[in-house]
CSV table of C-alpha atoms in Angstrom, one decimal:
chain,number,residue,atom,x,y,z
C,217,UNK,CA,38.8,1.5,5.7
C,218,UNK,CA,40.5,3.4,3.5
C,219,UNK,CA,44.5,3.1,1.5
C,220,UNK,CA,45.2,6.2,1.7
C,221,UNK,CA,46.6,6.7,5.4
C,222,UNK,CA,46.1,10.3,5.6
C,223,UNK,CA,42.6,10.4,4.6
C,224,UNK,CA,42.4,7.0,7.5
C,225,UNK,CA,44.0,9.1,10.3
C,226,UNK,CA,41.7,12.0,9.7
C,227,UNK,CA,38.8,10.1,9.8
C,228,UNK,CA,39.4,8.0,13.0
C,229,UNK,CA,39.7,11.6,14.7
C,230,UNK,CA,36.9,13.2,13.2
C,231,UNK,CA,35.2,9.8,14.5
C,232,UNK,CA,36.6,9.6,17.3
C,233,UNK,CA,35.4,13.2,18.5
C,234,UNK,CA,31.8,11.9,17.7
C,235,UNK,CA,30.2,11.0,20.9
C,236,UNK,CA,29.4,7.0,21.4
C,237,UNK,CA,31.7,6.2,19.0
C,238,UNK,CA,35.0,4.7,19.2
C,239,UNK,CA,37.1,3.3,16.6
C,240,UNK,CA,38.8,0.0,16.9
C,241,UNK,CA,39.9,-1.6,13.9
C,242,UNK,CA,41.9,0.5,11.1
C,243,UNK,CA,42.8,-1.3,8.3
C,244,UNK,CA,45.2,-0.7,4.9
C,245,UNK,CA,42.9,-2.9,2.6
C,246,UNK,CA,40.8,-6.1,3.0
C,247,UNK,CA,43.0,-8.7,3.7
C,248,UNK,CA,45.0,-6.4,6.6
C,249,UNK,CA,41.0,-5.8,8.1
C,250,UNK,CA,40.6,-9.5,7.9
C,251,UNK,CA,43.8,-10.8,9.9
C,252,UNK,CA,42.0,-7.8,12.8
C,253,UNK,CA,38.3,-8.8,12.9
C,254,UNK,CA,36.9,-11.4,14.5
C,255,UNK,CA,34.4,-12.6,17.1
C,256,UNK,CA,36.4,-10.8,19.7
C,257,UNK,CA,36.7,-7.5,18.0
C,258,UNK,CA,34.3,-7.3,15.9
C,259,UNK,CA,32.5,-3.7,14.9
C,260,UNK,CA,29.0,-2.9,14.4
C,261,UNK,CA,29.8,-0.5,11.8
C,262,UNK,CA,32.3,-0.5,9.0
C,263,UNK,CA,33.5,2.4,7.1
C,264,UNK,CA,34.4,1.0,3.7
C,265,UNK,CA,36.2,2.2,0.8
C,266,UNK,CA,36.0,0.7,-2.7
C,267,UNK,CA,39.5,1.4,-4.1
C,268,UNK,CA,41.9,-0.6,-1.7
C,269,UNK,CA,45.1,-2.8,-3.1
C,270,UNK,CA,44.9,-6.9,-2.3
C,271,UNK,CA,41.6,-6.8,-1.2
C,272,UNK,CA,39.2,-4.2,-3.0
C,273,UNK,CA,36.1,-3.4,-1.3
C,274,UNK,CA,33.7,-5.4,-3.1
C,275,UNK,CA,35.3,-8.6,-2.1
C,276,UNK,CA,35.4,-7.4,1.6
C,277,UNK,CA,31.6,-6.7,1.5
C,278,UNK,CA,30.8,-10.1,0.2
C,279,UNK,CA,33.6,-11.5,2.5
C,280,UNK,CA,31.6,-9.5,5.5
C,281,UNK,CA,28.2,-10.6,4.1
C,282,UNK,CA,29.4,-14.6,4.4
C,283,UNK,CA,30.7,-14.2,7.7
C,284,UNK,CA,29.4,-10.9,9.8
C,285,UNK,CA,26.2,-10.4,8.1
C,286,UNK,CA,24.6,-8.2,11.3
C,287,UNK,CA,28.1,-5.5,10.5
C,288,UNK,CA,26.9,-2.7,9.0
C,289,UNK,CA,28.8,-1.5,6.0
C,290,UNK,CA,28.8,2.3,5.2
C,291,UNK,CA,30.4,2.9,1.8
C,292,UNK,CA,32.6,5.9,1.8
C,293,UNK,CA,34.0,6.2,-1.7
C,294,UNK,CA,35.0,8.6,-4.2
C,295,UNK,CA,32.8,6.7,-7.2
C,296,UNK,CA,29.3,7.7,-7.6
C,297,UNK,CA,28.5,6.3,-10.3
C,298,UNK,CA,25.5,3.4,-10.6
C,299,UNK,CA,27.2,0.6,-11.0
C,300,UNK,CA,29.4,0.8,-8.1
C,301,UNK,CA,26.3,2.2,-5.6
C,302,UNK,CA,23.8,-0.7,-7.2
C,303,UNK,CA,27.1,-3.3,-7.0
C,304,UNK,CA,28.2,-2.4,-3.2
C,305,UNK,CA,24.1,-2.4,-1.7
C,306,UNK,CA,23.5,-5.4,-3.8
C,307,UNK,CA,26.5,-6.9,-1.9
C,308,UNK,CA,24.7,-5.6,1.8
C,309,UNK,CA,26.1,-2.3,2.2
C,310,UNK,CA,23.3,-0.1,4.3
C,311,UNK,CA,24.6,3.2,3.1
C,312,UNK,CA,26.8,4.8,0.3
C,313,UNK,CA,28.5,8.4,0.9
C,314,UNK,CA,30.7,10.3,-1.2
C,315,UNK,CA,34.3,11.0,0.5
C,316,UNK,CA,33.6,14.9,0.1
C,317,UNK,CA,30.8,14.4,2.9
C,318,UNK,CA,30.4,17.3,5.3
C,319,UNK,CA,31.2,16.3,9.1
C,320,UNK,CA,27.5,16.7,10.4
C,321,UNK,CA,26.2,14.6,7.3
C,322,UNK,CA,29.1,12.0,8.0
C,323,UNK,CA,27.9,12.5,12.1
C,324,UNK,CA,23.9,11.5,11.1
C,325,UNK,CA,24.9,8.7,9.0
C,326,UNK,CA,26.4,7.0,11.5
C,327,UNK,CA,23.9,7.6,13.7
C,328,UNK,CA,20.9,6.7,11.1
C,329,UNK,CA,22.7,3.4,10.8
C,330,UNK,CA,22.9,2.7,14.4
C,331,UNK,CA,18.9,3.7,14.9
C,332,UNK,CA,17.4,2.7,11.9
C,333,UNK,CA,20.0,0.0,10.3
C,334,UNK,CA,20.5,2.0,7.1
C,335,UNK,CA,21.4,5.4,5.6
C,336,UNK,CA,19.9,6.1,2.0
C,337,UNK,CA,20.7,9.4,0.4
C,338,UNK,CA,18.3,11.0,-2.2
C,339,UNK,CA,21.8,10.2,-4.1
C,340,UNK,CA,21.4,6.3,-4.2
C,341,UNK,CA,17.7,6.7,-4.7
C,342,UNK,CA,18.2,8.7,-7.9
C,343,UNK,CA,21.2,6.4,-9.0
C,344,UNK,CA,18.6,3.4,-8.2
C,345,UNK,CA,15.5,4.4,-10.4
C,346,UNK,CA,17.7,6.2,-13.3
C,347,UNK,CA,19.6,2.9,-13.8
C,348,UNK,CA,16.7,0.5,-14.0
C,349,UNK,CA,15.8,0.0,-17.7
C,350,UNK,CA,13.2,-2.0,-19.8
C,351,UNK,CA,10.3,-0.9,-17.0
C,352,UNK,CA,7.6,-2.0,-19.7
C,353,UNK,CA,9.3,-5.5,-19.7
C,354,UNK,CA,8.7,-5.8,-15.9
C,355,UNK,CA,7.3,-9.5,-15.6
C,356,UNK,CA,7.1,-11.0,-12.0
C,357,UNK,CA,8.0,-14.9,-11.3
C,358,UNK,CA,4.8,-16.5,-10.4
C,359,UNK,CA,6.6,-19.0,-8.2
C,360,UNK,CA,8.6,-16.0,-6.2
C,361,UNK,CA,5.3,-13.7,-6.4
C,362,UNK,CA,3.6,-16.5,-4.7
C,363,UNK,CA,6.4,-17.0,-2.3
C,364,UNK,CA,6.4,-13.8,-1.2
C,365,UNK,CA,2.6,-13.2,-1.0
C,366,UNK,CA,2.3,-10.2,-3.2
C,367,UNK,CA,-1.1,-9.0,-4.9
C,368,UNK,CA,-1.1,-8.1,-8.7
C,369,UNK,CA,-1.9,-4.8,-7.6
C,370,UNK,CA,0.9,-4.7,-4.9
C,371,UNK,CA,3.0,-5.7,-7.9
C,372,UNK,CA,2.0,-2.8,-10.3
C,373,UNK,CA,2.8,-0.6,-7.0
C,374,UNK,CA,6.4,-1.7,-7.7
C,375,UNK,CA,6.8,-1.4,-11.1
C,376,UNK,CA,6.1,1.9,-10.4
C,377,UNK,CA,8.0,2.7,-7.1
C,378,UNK,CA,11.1,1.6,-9.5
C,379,UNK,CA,10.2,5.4,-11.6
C,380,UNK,CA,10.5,8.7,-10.5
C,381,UNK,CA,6.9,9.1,-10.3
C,382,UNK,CA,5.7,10.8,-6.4
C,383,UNK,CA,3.9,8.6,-4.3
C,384,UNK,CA,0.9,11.5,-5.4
C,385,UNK,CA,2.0,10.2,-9.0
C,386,UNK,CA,1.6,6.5,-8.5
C,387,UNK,CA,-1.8,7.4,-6.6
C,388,UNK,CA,-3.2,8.9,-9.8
C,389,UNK,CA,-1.7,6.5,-12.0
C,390,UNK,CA,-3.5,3.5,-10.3
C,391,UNK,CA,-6.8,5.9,-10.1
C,392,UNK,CA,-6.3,5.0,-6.1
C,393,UNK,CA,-6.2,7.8,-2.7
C,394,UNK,CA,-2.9,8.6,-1.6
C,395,UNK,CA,-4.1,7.0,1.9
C,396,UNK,CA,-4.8,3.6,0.0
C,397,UNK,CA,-1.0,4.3,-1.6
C,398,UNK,CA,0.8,4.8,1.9
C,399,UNK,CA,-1.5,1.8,2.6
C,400,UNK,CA,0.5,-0.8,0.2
C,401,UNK,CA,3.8,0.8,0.6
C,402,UNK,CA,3.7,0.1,4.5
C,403,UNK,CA,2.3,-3.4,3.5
C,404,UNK,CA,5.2,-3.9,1.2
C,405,UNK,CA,7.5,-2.8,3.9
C,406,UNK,CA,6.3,-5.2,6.2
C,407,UNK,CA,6.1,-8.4,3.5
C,408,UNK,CA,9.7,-7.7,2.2
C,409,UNK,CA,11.2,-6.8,5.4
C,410,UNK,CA,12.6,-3.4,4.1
C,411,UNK,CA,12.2,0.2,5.4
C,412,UNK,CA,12.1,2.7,2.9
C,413,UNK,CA,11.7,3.3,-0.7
C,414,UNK,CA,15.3,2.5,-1.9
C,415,UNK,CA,14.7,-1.4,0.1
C,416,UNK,CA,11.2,-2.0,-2.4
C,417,UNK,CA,13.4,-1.0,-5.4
C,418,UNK,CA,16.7,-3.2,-4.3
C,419,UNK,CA,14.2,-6.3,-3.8
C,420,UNK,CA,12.8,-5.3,-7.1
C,421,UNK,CA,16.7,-5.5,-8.8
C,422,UNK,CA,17.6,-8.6,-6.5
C,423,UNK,CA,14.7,-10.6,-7.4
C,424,UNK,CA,14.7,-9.6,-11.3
C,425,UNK,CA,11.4,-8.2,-11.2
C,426,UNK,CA,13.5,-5.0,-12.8
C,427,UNK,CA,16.8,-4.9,-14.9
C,428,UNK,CA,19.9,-2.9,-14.4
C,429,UNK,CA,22.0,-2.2,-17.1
């Protein structure tokens, strides 16, 4: 969804040309995608700007995450800075694209979202791992640790997943093989129910085991 109806009509032929895809709802802002949506018209995909009048799109992600929360929301925005990509995946969104997106890149994230249920840029990574601060103060919650069944050692994994060291790096830095490294990362992805590096470091932000300024 997007304000600008120029950009919208554009974009609903560029999608429309895509094939599988067909686009049903078009929307001004939030509240006018509201009064559309519903259980009998409701899209597996949403295409969601930020900067809309009435009804911005923060309050329409959390509005989708209360009541759709199997939609997918693709953020297509002109901000990229770190608080508005760690504010709109915090609130669900499965992918965050800048509005300067080249057609075949625009073409595989849609498609990435339809296979794999999410579309992470090296982009959001980056803006991920450069925003988290105080890493030495990384302190786990013993009651959510135990909740969640993680080792100490699956832990200090994390902390470190949430740098920019390499997988190669983190191997070295906990004097383990790269194999035993691919080891807890997959086990991590199957505890936490997320599929790639950018889901360990969200669960990391989301459950306070890292800060954000």
């Amino acid at each position: 969804m997007d304000d600008h109806k120029l950009f919208r009509d554009g974009l609903v032929e560029l999608i429309g040309g895509f094939p599988g895809y067909e686009v049903i709802i078009e929307a001004d802002n939030g509240q006018d995608f509201l009064r559309q949506v519903g259980p009998e018209r409701l899209p597996d995909i949403v295409l969601l700007d930020i900067n809309m009048k009435l009804m911005d799109g923060y309050e329409t992600a959390q509005w989708l995450r209360e009541h759709y929360p199997a939609v997918k929301i693709l953020v297509l925005s002109m901000y990229e800075d770190e608080n508005s990509v760690i504010r709109m995946l915090r609130l669900g969104a499965r992918g965050y694209v800048l509005k300067d997106i080249r057609k075949k890149e625009l073409e595989q994230a849609l498609a990435s979202l339809v296979e794999k249920g999410y579309y992470y840029t090296e982009m959001i990574t980056g803006k991920l791992i450069h925003a988290i601060s105080h890493f030495d103060e990384i302190k786990a919650d013993p009651s959510f640790k135990e909740l969640a069944g993680l080792s100490q050692r699956e832990i200090e994994f994390l902390k470190l997943v949430c740098s920019e060291l390499t997988y190669k790096d983190i191997a070295d830095r906990m004097c383990l093989s790269v194999h035993t490294i691919d080891g807890y990362r997959d086990a991590l992805f199957e505890k936490l129910k997320v599929r790639s590096r950018v889901g360990l470091v969200l669960y990391a932000i989301k459950t306070k085991l890292v800060f954000v300024d």
